[in-house]
Coordinates of C-alpha atoms in Angstrom, one line a residue:
Chain A
D13 CA 31.5 43.2 146.9
T14 CA 32.2 43.4 143.2
G15 CA 35.8 44.6 143.6
V16 CA 37.5 47.7 142.2
S17 CA 36.6 48.2 138.6
Q18 CA 38.8 50.1 136.0
D19 CA 37.8 51.2 132.6
P20 CA 39.2 50.8 129.9
R21 CA 41.5 47.8 130.4
H22 CA 43.6 48.9 127.5
K23 CA 44.1 52.3 125.8
I24 CA 46.2 53.1 122.8
T25 CA 46.6 56.7 121.9
K26 CA 48.8 58.9 119.8
R27 CA 51.2 61.3 121.3
G28 CA 49.6 64.7 122.1
Q29 CA 46.1 63.3 122.6
N30 CA 44.2 63.5 125.9
V31 CA 43.1 60.3 127.7
T32 CA 40.8 59.7 130.6
F33 CA 40.5 56.6 132.8
R34 CA 37.8 55.7 135.2
C35 CA 37.9 53.8 138.5
D36 CA 34.9 52.5 140.4
P37 CA 36.0 51.6 144.0
I38 CA 34.3 49.1 146.3
S39 CA 31.1 50.6 147.5
E40 CA 31.4 52.6 150.7
H41 CA 35.2 52.7 150.5
N42 CA 36.2 56.3 151.5
R43 CA 39.8 56.2 150.3
L44 CA 40.8 56.0 146.6
Y45 CA 44.3 55.8 145.3
W46 CA 45.9 56.1 141.9
Y47 CA 49.3 54.4 141.0
R48 CA 51.3 54.1 137.9
Q49 CA 53.5 51.1 137.1
T50 CA 56.1 50.5 134.5
L51 CA 57.6 47.2 133.6
G52 CA 59.8 45.7 136.3
Q53 CA 59.0 48.5 138.8
G54 CA 56.7 48.6 141.8
P55 CA 53.6 50.7 141.6
E56 CA 54.4 54.4 141.9
F57 CA 52.1 56.6 144.0
L58 CA 50.3 59.3 142.1
T59 CA 47.5 60.7 144.3
Y60 CA 44.8 59.7 146.8
F61 CA 41.4 60.9 147.9
Q62 CA 39.5 60.8 151.1
N63 CA 35.9 60.9 150.0
E64 CA 35.9 63.8 147.4
A65 CA 38.9 65.6 148.8
Q66 CA 42.2 65.1 147.1
L67 CA 44.6 64.8 150.0
E68 CA 47.9 64.4 148.4
K69 CA 49.4 64.5 144.9
S70 CA 52.9 63.2 144.1
R71 CA 55.4 65.9 143.4
L72 CA 56.5 63.7 140.5
L73 CA 53.2 64.2 138.8
S74 CA 53.3 66.8 136.1
D75 CA 50.5 69.4 135.5
R76 CA 49.3 67.3 132.6
F77 CA 47.8 64.9 135.1
S78 CA 44.6 65.6 136.9
A79 CA 42.4 63.4 139.0
E80 CA 38.9 64.0 140.4
R81 CA 36.4 62.2 142.6
P82 CA 33.5 64.6 142.4
K83 CA 30.9 62.7 144.5
G84 CA 33.2 60.6 146.6
S85 CA 32.4 57.5 144.6
F86 CA 34.1 56.9 141.2
S87 CA 37.2 58.7 140.2
T88 CA 38.7 59.8 136.9
L89 CA 42.4 60.3 136.0
E90 CA 43.0 62.5 132.9
I91 CA 46.3 62.9 131.1
Q92 CA 46.6 65.8 128.8
R93 CA 48.9 66.0 125.8
T94 CA 50.2 62.5 126.3
E95 CA 53.8 61.6 125.8
Q96 CA 55.5 58.3 125.1
G97 CA 56.8 58.3 128.7
D98 CA 53.3 58.1 130.0
S99 CA 53.0 54.6 128.7
A100 CA 52.4 52.5 131.8
M101 CA 49.8 50.5 133.7
Y102 CA 47.6 52.8 135.7
L103 CA 46.2 51.2 138.9
C104 CA 43.4 52.2 141.1
A105 CA 42.9 51.0 144.7
S106 CA 40.4 51.7 147.4
S107 CA 40.1 51.1 151.2
L108 CA 37.7 51.7 154.0
E109 CA 39.9 53.9 156.1
L110 CA 38.8 53.7 159.7
A111 CA 42.4 53.3 160.8
T112 CA 45.8 53.2 159.2
N113 CA 46.0 49.5 159.0
E114 CA 43.3 49.0 156.5
K115 CA 44.2 46.9 153.5
L116 CA 43.9 48.2 149.9
F117 CA 42.0 46.5 147.2
F118 CA 43.4 47.0 143.7
G119 CA 41.7 47.0 140.3
S120 CA 43.2 45.2 137.3
G121 CA 44.5 48.4 135.9
T122 CA 44.4 50.3 132.6
Q123 CA 47.3 49.7 130.3
L124 CA 48.2 52.8 128.4
S125 CA 50.3 52.8 125.2
V126 CA 51.3 56.1 123.7
L127 CA 52.5 55.8 120.1
Chain B
D27 CA 61.1 56.4 148.7
A28 CA 60.1 53.0 150.0
K29 CA 61.1 52.5 153.6
T30 CA 61.7 48.7 153.2
T31 CA 64.4 46.7 151.6
Q32 CA 63.8 43.2 150.1
P33 CA 65.9 40.9 147.9
N34 CA 65.3 41.4 144.2
S35 CA 64.4 37.7 143.6
M36 CA 64.2 34.3 145.3
E37 CA 63.6 30.8 144.1
S38 CA 61.9 27.9 145.8
N39 CA 60.8 24.4 145.0
E40 CA 57.2 23.6 144.7
E41 CA 55.5 22.3 147.9
E42 CA 58.3 23.6 150.1
P43 CA 58.1 26.5 152.6
V44 CA 59.3 29.9 151.5
H45 CA 60.6 32.6 153.7
L46 CA 60.6 36.1 152.2
P47 CA 62.6 38.6 154.3
C48 CA 62.1 42.3 154.6
N49 CA 64.1 45.0 156.5
H50 CA 62.4 48.1 157.8
S51 CA 64.9 49.6 160.2
T52 CA 63.3 53.1 160.3
I53 CA 59.9 51.7 161.3
S54 CA 58.0 53.8 163.8
G55 CA 55.9 52.5 166.7
T56 CA 52.6 52.9 164.9
D57 CA 53.5 51.6 161.5
Y58 CA 51.8 48.5 160.4
I59 CA 53.7 46.1 158.2
H60 CA 51.7 45.0 155.2
W61 CA 52.5 42.5 152.5
Y62 CA 51.0 42.5 149.0
R63 CA 51.7 40.3 146.0
Q64 CA 51.2 40.9 142.3
L65 CA 50.6 38.1 139.9
P66 CA 51.4 38.6 136.2
S67 CA 49.1 41.1 134.5
Q68 CA 47.1 41.8 137.7
G69 CA 46.9 44.5 140.3
P70 CA 48.5 43.9 143.7
E71 CA 46.5 41.8 146.2
Y72 CA 46.7 42.0 149.9
V73 CA 48.4 39.1 151.7
I74 CA 48.7 39.8 155.4
H75 CA 49.6 42.6 157.8
G76 CA 50.7 42.9 161.4
L77 CA 51.9 45.4 164.0
T78 CA 53.9 43.5 166.7
S79 CA 52.7 39.9 167.0
N80 CA 53.1 37.2 164.5
V81 CA 50.0 36.7 162.3
N82 CA 48.5 33.8 160.4
N83 CA 45.8 33.7 157.8
R84 CA 44.8 31.2 155.1
M85 CA 47.4 32.6 152.6
A86 CA 50.5 33.0 154.7
S87 CA 52.2 33.8 158.1
L88 CA 53.9 36.9 159.1
A89 CA 56.8 36.7 161.6
I90 CA 57.8 40.1 163.0
A91 CA 61.1 40.6 164.8
E92 CA 61.0 41.7 168.4
D93 CA 62.6 45.0 167.6
R94 CA 60.2 45.3 164.6
K95 CA 63.1 46.2 162.3
S96 CA 62.5 43.2 160.1
S97 CA 59.8 40.8 159.2
T98 CA 59.4 37.6 157.2
L99 CA 56.5 36.4 155.1
I100 CA 56.2 32.7 155.2
L101 CA 54.4 30.6 152.6
H102 CA 54.1 27.2 154.2
R103 CA 53.8 25.2 151.0
A104 CA 54.5 27.0 147.9
T105 CA 52.6 26.2 144.7
L106 CA 53.2 27.4 141.1
R107 CA 50.4 29.8 141.6
D108 CA 52.4 31.6 144.3
A109 CA 54.9 32.8 141.7
A110 CA 54.6 36.6 141.9
V111 CA 56.3 39.8 143.1
Y112 CA 55.9 40.2 146.8
Y113 CA 55.9 43.7 148.3
C114 CA 56.6 44.5 152.0
I115 CA 55.3 47.9 152.9
L116 CA 55.0 50.2 156.0
R117 CA 51.4 51.3 156.0
E118 CA 51.0 55.1 156.0
D119 CA 48.2 57.2 154.6
K120 CA 49.6 56.5 151.2
I121 CA 51.3 53.1 150.5
I122 CA 54.7 53.5 148.9
F123 CA 55.9 50.4 147.0
G124 CA 59.5 49.4 146.5
K125 CA 60.5 46.9 143.8
G126 CA 59.6 43.9 145.9
T127 CA 60.9 40.3 145.6
R128 CA 60.2 38.3 142.5
L129 CA 59.5 34.8 143.7
H130 CA 60.1 32.0 141.3
I131 CA 58.7 28.5 142.0
L132 CA 60.4 25.6 140.5
P133 CA 58.3 22.5 139.7

């Protein structure tokens, strides 16, 4: 069990650029979640996958955000035409969802700064 | 929106017990109560969860009210390393976090 891995740890980009983050969940975990967190706030739900299927996407998520989990293993989160308001910590979590009481394991996050 | 309410912050002295309250008056019969904590510059980590009965593990204890409308996370002997934001959550398909309780430990 190597834990949830996120890459990169930090990303600085200019407004208008596209960025992509990667999340490698714990092996055999079928659920994968993306969250966004700004300073002083709790993590905000963005989307989650059951294997390769994206089951829900937050209505707060603009069309500039897209997430994939093509083979049911790692996932990518892409933000197109970044804005300064996208600056946040992006967290990934995974769980082995056999029942609704399974605990989530979080990665250390990707800190995005949009200049 | 989060379905739980917690105090914004609490303080405790080192090596004393800490009781972190959480209200979840709209809890349904099948909702599990989960607690996570987030240390500075880290992702949240699981602490404990329960359904109806009180639960203990190496990190903490969880006391659940008989009507399940509230719960309390108990740290039996707080250390400086327990300073974190603690989140009380009702477990659904997606976990919705509130702002949590920021716990300060005084040496």
